[in-house]
Tab-separated table of C-alpha atoms in Angstrom:
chain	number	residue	atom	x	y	z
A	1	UNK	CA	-16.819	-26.261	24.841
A	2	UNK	CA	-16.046	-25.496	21.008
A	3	UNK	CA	-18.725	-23.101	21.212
A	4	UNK	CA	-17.801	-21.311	24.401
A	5	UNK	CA	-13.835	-21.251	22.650
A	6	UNK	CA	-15.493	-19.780	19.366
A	7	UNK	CA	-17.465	-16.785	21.438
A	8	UNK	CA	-13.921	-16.250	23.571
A	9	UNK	CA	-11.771	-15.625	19.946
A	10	UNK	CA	-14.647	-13.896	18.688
A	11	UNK	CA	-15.001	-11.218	21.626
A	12	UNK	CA	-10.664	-10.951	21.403
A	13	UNK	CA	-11.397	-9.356	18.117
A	14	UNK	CA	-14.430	-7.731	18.967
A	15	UNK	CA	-12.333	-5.750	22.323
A	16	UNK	CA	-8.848	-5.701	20.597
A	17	UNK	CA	-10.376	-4.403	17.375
A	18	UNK	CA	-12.150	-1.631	18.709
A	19	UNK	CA	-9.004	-0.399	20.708
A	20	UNK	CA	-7.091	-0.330	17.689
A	21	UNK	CA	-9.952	1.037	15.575
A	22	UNK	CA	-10.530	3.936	18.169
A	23	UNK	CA	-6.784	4.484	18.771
A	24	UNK	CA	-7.162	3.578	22.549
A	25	UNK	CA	-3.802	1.494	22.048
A	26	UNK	CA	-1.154	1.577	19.316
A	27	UNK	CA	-1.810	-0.617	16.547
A	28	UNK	CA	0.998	-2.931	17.486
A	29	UNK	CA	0.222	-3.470	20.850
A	30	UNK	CA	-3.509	-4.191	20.041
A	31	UNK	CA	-2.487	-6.686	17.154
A	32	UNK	CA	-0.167	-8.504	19.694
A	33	UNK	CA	-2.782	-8.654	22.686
A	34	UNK	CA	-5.158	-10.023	20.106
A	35	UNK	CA	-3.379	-12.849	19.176
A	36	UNK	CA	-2.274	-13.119	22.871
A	37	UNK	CA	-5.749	-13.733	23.622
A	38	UNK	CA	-6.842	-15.472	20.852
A	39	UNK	CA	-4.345	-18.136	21.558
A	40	UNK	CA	-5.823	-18.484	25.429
A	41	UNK	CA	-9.289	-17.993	24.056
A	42	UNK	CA	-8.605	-21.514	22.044
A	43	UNK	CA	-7.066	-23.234	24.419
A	44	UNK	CA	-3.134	-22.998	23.766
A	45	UNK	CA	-1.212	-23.204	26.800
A	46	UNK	CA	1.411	-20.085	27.801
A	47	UNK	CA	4.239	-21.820	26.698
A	48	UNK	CA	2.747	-22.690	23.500
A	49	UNK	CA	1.619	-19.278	23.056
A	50	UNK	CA	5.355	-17.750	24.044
A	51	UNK	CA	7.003	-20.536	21.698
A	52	UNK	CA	4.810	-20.705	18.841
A	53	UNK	CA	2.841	-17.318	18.538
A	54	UNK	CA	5.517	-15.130	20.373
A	55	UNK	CA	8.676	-16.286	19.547
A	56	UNK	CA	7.384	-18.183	15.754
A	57	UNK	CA	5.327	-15.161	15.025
A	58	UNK	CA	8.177	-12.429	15.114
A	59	UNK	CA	9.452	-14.016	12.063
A	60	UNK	CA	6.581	-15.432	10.317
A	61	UNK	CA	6.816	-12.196	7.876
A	62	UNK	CA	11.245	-12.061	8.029
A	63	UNK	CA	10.848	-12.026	3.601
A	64	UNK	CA	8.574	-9.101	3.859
A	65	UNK	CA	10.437	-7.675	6.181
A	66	UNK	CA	13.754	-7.445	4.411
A	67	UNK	CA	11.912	-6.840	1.223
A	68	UNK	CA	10.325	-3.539	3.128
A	69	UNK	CA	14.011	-2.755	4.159
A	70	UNK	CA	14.766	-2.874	0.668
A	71	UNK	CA	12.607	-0.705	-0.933
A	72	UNK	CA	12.806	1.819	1.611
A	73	UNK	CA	16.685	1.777	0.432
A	74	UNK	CA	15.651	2.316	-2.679
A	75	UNK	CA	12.973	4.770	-1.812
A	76	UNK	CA	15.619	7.307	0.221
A	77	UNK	CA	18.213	7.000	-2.499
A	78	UNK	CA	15.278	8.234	-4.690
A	79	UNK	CA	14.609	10.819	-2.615
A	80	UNK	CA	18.235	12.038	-1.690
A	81	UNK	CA	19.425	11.936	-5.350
A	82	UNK	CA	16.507	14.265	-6.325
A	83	UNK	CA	15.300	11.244	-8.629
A	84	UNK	CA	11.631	11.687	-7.368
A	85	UNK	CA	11.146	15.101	-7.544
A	86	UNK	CA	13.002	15.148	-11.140
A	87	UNK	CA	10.107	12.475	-11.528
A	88	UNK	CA	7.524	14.771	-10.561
A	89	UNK	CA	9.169	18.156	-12.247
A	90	UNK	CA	9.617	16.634	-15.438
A	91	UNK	CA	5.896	15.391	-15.711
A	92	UNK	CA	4.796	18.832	-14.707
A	93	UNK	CA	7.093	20.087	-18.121
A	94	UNK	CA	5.094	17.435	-20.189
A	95	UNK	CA	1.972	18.814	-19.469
A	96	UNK	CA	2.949	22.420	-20.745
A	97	UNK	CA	-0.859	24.576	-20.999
A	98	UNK	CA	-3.323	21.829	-20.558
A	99	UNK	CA	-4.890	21.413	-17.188
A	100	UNK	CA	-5.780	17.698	-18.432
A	101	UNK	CA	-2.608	16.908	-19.891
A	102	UNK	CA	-0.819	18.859	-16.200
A	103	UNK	CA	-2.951	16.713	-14.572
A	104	UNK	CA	-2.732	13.497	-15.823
A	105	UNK	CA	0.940	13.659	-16.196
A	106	UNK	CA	1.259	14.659	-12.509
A	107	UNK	CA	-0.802	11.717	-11.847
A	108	UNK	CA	1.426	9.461	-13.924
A	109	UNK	CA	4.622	10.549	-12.359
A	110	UNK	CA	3.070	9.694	-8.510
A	111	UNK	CA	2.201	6.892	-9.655
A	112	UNK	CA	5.526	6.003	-11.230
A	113	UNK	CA	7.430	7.629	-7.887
A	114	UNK	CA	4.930	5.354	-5.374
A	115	UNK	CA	6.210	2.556	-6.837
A	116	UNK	CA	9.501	2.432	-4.868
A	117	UNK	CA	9.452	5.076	-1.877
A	118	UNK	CA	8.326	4.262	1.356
A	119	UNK	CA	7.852	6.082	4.176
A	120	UNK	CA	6.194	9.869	4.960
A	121	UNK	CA	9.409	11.558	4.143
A	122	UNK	CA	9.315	10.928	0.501
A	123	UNK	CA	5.372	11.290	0.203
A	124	UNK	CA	5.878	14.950	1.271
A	125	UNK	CA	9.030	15.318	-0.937
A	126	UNK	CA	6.301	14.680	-3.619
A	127	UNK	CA	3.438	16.414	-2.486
A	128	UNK	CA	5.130	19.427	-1.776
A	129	UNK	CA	6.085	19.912	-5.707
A	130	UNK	CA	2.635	18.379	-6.836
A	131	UNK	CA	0.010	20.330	-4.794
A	132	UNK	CA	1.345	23.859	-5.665
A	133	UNK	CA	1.395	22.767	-9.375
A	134	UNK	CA	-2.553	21.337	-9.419
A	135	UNK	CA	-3.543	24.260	-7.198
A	136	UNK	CA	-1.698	27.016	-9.668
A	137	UNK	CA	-4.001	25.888	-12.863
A	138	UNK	CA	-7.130	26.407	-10.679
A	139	UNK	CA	-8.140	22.947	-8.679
A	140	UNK	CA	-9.196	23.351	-5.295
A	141	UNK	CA	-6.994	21.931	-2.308
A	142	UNK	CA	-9.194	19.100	-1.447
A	143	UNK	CA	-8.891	17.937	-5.084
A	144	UNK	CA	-5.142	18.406	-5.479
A	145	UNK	CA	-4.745	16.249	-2.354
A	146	UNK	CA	-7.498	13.664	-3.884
A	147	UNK	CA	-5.615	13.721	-7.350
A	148	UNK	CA	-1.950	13.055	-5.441
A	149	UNK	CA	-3.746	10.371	-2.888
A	150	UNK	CA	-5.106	8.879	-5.660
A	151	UNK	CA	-2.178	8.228	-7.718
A	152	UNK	CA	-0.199	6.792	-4.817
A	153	UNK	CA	-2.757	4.649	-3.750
A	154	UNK	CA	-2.174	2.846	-7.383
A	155	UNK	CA	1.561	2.992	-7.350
A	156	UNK	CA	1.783	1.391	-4.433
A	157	UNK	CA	-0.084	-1.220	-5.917
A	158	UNK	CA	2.999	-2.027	-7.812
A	159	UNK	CA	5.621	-2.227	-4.659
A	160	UNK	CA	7.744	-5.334	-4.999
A	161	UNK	CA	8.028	-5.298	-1.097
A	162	UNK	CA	4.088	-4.975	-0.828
A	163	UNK	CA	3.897	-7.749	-3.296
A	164	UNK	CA	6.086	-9.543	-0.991
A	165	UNK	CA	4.098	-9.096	2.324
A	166	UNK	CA	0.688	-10.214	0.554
A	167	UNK	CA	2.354	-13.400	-0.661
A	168	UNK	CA	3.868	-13.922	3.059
A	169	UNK	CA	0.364	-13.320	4.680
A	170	UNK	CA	-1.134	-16.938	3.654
A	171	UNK	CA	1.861	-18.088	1.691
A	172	UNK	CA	0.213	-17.716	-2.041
A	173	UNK	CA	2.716	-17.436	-4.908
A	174	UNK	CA	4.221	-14.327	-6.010
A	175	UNK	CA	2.732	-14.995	-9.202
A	176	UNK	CA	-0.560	-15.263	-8.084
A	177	UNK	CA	-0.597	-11.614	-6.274
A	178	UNK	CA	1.244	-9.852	-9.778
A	179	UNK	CA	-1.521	-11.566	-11.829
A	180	UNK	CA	-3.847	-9.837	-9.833
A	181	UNK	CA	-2.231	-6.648	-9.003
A	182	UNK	CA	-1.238	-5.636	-12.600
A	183	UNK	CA	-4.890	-5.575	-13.999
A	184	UNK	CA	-6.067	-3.779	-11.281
A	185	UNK	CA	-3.632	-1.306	-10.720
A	186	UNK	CA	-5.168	-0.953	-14.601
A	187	UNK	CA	-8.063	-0.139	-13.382
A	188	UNK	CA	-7.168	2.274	-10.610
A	189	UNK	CA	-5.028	4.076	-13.242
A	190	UNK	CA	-8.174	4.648	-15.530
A	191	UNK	CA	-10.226	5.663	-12.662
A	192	UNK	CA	-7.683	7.930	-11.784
A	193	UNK	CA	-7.486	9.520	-14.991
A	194	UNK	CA	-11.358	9.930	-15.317
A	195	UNK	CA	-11.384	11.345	-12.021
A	196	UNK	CA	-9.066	13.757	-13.180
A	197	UNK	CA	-11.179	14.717	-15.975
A	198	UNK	CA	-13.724	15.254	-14.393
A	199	UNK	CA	-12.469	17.676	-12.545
A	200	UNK	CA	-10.451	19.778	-15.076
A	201	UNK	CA	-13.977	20.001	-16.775
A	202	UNK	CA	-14.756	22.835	-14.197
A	203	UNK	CA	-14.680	26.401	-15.977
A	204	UNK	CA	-12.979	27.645	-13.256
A	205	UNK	CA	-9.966	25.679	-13.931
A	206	UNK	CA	-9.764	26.522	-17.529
A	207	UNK	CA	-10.123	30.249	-16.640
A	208	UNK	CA	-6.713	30.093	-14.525
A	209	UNK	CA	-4.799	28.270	-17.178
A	210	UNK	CA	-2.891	31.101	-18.470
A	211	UNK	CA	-1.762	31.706	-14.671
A	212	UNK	CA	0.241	28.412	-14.975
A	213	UNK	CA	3.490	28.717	-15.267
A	214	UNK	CA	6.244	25.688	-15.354
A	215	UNK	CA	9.289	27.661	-16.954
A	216	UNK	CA	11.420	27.590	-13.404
A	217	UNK	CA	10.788	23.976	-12.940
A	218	UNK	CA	14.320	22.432	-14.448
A	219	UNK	CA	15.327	19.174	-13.500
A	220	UNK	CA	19.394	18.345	-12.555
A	221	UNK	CA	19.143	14.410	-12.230
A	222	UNK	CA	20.034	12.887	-15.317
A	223	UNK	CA	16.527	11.525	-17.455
A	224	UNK	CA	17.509	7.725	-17.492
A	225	UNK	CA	18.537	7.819	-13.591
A	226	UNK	CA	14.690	8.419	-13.585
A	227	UNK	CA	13.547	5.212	-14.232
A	228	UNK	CA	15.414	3.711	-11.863
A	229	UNK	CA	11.829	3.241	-9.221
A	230	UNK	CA	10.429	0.680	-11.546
A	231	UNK	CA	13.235	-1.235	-12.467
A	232	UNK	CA	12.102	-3.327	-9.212
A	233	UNK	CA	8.766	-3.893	-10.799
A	234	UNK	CA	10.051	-4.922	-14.183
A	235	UNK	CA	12.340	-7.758	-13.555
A	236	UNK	CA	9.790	-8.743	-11.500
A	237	UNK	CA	6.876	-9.154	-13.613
A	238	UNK	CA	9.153	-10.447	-16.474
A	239	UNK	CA	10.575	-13.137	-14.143
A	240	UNK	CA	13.869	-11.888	-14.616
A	241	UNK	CA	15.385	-12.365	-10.962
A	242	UNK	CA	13.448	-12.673	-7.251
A	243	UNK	CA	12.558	-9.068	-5.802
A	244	UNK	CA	15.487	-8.634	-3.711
A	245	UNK	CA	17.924	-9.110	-6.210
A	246	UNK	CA	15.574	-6.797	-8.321
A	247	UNK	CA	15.734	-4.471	-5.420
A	248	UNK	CA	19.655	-4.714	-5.629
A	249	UNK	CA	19.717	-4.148	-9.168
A	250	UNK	CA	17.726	-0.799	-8.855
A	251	UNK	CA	19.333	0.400	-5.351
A	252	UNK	CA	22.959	0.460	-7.566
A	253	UNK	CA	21.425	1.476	-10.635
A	254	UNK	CA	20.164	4.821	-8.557
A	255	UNK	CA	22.856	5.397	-6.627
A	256	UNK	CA	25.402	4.907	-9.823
A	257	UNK	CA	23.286	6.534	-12.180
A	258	UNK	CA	21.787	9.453	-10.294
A	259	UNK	CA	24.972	11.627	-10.199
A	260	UNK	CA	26.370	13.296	-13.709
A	261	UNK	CA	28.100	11.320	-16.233
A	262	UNK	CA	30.416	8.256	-14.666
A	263	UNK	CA	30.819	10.086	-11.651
A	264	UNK	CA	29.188	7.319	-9.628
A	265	UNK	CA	31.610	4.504	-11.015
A	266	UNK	CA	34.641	6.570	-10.682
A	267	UNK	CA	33.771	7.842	-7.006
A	268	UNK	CA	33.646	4.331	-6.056
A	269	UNK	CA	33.725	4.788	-2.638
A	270	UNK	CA	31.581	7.583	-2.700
A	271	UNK	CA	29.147	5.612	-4.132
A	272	UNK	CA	29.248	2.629	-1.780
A	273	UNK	CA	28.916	5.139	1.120
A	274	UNK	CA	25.899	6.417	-0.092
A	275	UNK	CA	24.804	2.798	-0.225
A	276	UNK	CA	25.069	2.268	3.171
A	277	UNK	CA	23.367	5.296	4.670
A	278	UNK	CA	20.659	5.062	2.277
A	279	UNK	CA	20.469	1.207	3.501
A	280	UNK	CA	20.514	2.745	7.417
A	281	UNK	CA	17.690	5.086	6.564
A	282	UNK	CA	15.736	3.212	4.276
A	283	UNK	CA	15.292	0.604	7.258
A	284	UNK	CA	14.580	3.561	9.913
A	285	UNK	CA	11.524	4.622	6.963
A	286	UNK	CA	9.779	1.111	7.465
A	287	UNK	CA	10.599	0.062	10.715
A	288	UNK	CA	7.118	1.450	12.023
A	289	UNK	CA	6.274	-1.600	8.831
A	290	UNK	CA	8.130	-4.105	10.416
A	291	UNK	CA	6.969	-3.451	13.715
A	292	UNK	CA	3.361	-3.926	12.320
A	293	UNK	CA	4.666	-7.378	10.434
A	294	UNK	CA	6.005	-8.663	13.603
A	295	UNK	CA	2.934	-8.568	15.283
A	296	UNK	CA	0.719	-9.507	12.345
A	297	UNK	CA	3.213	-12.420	12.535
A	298	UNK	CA	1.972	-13.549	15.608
A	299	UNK	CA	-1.528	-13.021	15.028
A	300	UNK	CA	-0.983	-15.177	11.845
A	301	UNK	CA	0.602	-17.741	14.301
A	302	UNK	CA	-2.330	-17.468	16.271
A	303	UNK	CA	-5.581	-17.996	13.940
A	304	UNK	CA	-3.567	-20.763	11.650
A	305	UNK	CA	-2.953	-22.923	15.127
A	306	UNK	CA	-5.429	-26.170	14.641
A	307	UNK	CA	-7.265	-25.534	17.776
A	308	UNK	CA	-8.104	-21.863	16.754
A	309	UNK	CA	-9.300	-22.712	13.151
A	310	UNK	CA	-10.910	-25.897	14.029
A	311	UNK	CA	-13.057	-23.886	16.529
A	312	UNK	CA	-13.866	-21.435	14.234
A	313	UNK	CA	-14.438	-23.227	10.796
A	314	UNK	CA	-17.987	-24.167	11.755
A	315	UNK	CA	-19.347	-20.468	12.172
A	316	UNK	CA	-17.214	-18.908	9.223
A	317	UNK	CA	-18.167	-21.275	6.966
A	318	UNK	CA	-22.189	-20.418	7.630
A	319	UNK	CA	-21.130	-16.548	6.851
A	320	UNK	CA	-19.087	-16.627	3.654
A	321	UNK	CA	-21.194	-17.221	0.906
A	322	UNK	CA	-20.862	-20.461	-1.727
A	323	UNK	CA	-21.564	-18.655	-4.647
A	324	UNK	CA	-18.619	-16.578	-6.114
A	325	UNK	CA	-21.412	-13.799	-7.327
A	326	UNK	CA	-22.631	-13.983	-3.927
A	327	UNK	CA	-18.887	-13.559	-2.526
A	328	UNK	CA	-17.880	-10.915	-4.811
A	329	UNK	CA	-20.844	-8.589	-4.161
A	330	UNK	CA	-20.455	-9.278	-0.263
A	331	UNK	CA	-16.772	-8.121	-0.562
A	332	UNK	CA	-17.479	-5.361	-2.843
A	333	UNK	CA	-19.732	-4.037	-0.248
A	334	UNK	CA	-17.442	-4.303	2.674
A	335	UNK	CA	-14.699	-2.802	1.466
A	336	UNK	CA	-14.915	0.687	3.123
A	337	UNK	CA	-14.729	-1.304	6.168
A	338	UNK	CA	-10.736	-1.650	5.580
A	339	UNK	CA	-11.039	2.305	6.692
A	340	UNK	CA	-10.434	3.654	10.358
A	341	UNK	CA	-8.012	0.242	10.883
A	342	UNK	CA	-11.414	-1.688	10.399
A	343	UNK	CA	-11.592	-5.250	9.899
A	344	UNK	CA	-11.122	-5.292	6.194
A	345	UNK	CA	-7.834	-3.750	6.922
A	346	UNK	CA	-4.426	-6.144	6.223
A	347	UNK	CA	-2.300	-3.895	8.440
A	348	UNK	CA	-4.584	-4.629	11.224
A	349	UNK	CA	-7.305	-6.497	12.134
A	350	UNK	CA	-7.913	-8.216	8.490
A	351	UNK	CA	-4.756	-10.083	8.683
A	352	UNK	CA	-6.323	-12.023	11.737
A	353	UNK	CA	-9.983	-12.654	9.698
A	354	UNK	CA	-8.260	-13.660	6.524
A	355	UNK	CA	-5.896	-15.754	8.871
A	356	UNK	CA	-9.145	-17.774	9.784
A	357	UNK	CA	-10.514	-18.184	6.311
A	358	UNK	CA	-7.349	-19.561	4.901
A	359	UNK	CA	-7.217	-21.640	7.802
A	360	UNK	CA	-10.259	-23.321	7.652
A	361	UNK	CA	-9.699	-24.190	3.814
A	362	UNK	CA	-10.998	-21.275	1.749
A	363	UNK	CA	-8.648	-20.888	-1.349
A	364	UNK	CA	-6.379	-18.773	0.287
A	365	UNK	CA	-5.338	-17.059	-3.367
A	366	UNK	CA	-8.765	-15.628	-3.037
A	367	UNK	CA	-8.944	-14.615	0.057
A	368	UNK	CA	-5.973	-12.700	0.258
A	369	UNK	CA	-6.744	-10.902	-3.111
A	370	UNK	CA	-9.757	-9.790	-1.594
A	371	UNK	CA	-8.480	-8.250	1.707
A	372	UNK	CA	-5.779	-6.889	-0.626
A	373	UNK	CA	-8.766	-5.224	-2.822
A	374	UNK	CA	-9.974	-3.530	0.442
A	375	UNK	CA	-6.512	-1.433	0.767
A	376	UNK	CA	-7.817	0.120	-2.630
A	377	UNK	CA	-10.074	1.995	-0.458
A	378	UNK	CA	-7.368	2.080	2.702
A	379	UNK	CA	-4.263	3.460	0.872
A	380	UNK	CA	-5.238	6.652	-0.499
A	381	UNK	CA	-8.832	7.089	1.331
A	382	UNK	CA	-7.891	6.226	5.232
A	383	UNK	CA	-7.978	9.099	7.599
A	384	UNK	CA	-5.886	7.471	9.921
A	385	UNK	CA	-3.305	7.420	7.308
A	386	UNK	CA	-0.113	9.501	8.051
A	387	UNK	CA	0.042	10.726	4.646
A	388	UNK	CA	-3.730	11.262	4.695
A	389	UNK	CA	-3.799	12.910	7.925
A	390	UNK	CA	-0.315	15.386	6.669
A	391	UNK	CA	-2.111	16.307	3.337
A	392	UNK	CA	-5.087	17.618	4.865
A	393	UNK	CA	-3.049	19.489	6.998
A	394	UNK	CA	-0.993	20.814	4.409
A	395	UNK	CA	-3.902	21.748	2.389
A	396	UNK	CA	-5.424	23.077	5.189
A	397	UNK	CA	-8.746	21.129	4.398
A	398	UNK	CA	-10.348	18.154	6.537
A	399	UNK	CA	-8.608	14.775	6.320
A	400	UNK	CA	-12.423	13.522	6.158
A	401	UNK	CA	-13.274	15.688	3.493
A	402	UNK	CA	-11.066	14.090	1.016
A	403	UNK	CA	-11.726	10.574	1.565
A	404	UNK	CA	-15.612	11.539	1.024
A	405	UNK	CA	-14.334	13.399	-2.246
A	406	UNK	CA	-12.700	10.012	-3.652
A	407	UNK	CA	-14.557	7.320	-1.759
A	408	UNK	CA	-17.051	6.339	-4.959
A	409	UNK	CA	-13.812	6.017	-7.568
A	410	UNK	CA	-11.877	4.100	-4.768
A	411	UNK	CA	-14.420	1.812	-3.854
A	412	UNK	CA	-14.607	1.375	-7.760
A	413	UNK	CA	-11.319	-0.118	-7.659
A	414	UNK	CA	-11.885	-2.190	-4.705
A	415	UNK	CA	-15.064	-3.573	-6.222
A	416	UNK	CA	-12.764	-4.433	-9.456
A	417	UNK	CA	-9.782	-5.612	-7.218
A	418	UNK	CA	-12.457	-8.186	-5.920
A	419	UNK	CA	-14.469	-9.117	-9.082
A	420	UNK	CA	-11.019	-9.959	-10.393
A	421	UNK	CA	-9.712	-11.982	-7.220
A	422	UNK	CA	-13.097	-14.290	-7.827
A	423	UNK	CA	-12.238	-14.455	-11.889
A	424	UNK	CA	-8.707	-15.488	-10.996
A	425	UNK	CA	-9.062	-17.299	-8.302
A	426	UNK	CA	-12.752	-18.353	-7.258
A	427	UNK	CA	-14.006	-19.674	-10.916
């Protein structure tokens, strides 16, 4: 009977994955079928199913969800007050006539930007300023997209309200995900930078230098309104206050600080309005997010129920390997499958498999850093990503294309992400 129950949750993710993967069904409504009929597949009744997966799921993310509503806030008052394309001007004025120095500084400044925004709207804002720029000293479109990918991929490393929704996923401290994320977004930044290298060591790009030209690109915002995207991060990492509260604290430091001298203290009201809207459409940017968490919520629900991961333990713990040099390489080598909504993927199906393996007793620190080392590869590699899927079309290149071009430095990272999830947490 456990066997029969283990074959019935196995084949939910087998059908419910595939629809998702192959975009038969919305995302959402595959992740909420799945756990649907993962909790029938183990034997929970429909009551149990409507009361504990349904109804207990939809909030079993609620402090990732706010968080996400939060830096979205931030992320449109960013993008309103002209604080990320100042961002992403003023780095292009740093680099002056080096293509390396361009470049790296452009990188930088995404990086820095990613940080905070959320959302399409603001990716473009940035993209629109960045590709022109990497295109005008001679790279090729699929590489300015592959520079700009890469960069956000390892800002958003550093997003307090991502930080949040990894630590909600198996309820691991928020310490444990910053000690992993700030060494390997580390790592993705050096990657980044030799990939960017690299590239400026074509002759062609050196040839166009002296068509660059940066002299039109002046910046309005005020410089220290700029910093105002990783003031989040900061008190953070230094333990200063929780992330919403660090949220707050950057939300009013860009919306006071963003307009000309004390103009935001002494237009009070002007101020607080511009609070408020940006609060409105920072929550419209992530609500496609918080539609995801609410049925990842009940997935969660699903796999952690006793039935479900008692069922389960028995096979699981016959594939994942004892030794931790035996785990990481496994890992390592899966990563790419986080791509095309695969099963390495958080957002998706991977928030069910990770579900199991913390339910069943593997150190769920470790787990999670490892499905969170897989979105190395998703973030800035996934076709299926919006932002993917608009830069290729904006570059007029094939979204495929560039996630071949950066698919050996990104599964770098994700190979790194997981080494270091093992050191940390699996040693």
């Amino acid at each position: 009977m456990v066997e029969l129950a283990a074959v019935g949750i196995i084949v939910a993710f087998i059908i419910f994955g595939s629809m998702m993967m192959f975009e038969v069904v919305p995302t959402f409504i595959a992740l909420g079928g799945m756990a649907i009929a993962i909790g029938f597949a183990g034997g929970l009744g429909p009551q149990t199913i409507l009361q504990d997966i349904v109804a207990g799921g939809s909030t079993r993310l609620a402090s990732a969800m706010i968080a996400a509503a939060f830096g979205g806030t931030l992320g449109v008052l960013a993008e309103k007050q002209g604080i990320l394309e100042d961002i992403v001007k003023s780095a292009a004025e740093l680099g002056g006539d080096s293509p390396l120095v361009m470049a790296a500084a452009l990188y930088t400044a995404v990086v820095i930007a990613s940080t905070s925004i959320s959302g399409l709207g603001a990716f473009i804002l940035m993209a629109t300023i960045v590709f022109p720029i990497l295109v005008s000293v001679g790279f090729t479109q699929k590489i300015a997209g592959a520079i700009t990918l890469l960069a956000y991929g390892n800002g958003v490393m550093l997003n307090p309200s991502n930080w949040v929704f990894y630590q909600e996923v198996t309820g691991i401290a928020l310490d444990s995900v910053i000690n992993w994320a700030l060494p390997v977004a580390g790592l993705a930044y050096v990657v980044g930078i030799i990939y960017v290298f690299l590239k400026v060591r074509n002759t062609e790009i050196q040839a166009t230098l002296a068509e660059t030209d940066t002299s039109g690109m002046s910046t309005s915002v005020p410089k220290y309104a700029l910093i105002a995207p990783v003031i989040p991060v900061g008190l953070v990492v230094f333990d200063i206050m929780n992330v919403y509260a660090a949220f707050i604290v950057g939300i009013v430091y860009a919306a006071v600080f963003s307009q000309p001298g004390l103009e935001g203290i002494k237009n009070l009201g002007g101020t607080l309005n511009l609070i408020t809207q940006s609060f409105h459409d920072g929550i419209k940017q992530v609500a496609p997010a918080i539609a995801l968490m609410v049925a990842i919520g009940w997935l969660l629900k699903a796999v952690f129920a006793d039935p479900i991961s008692s069922t389960m333990e028995p096979l699981l713990m016959q594939i994942i390997p004892e030794s931790m040099v035996l785990y990481a390489i496994m890992f390592s080598v899966l990563a790419p499958l986080a791509l095309y909504r695969g099963p390495m993927n958080i957002w998706g199906l991977g928030s069910g498999i990770i579900g199991v393996l913390a339910a069943i007793g593997i150190n769920p620190q470790l787990i999670t850093t490892t499905a969170i080392s897989a979105l190395r590869v998703q973030a800035p590699g996934d076709p299926t990503n919006t932002h993917n899927a608009w830069a290729a079309e904006e570059l007029e290149v094939s979204v495929n294309s560039i996630t071949k071009e950066i698919l050996p430095f990104i599964w770098v990272i994700a190979a790194g992400g997981v080494v270091t999830s093992v050191y940390l947490f699996g040693l």
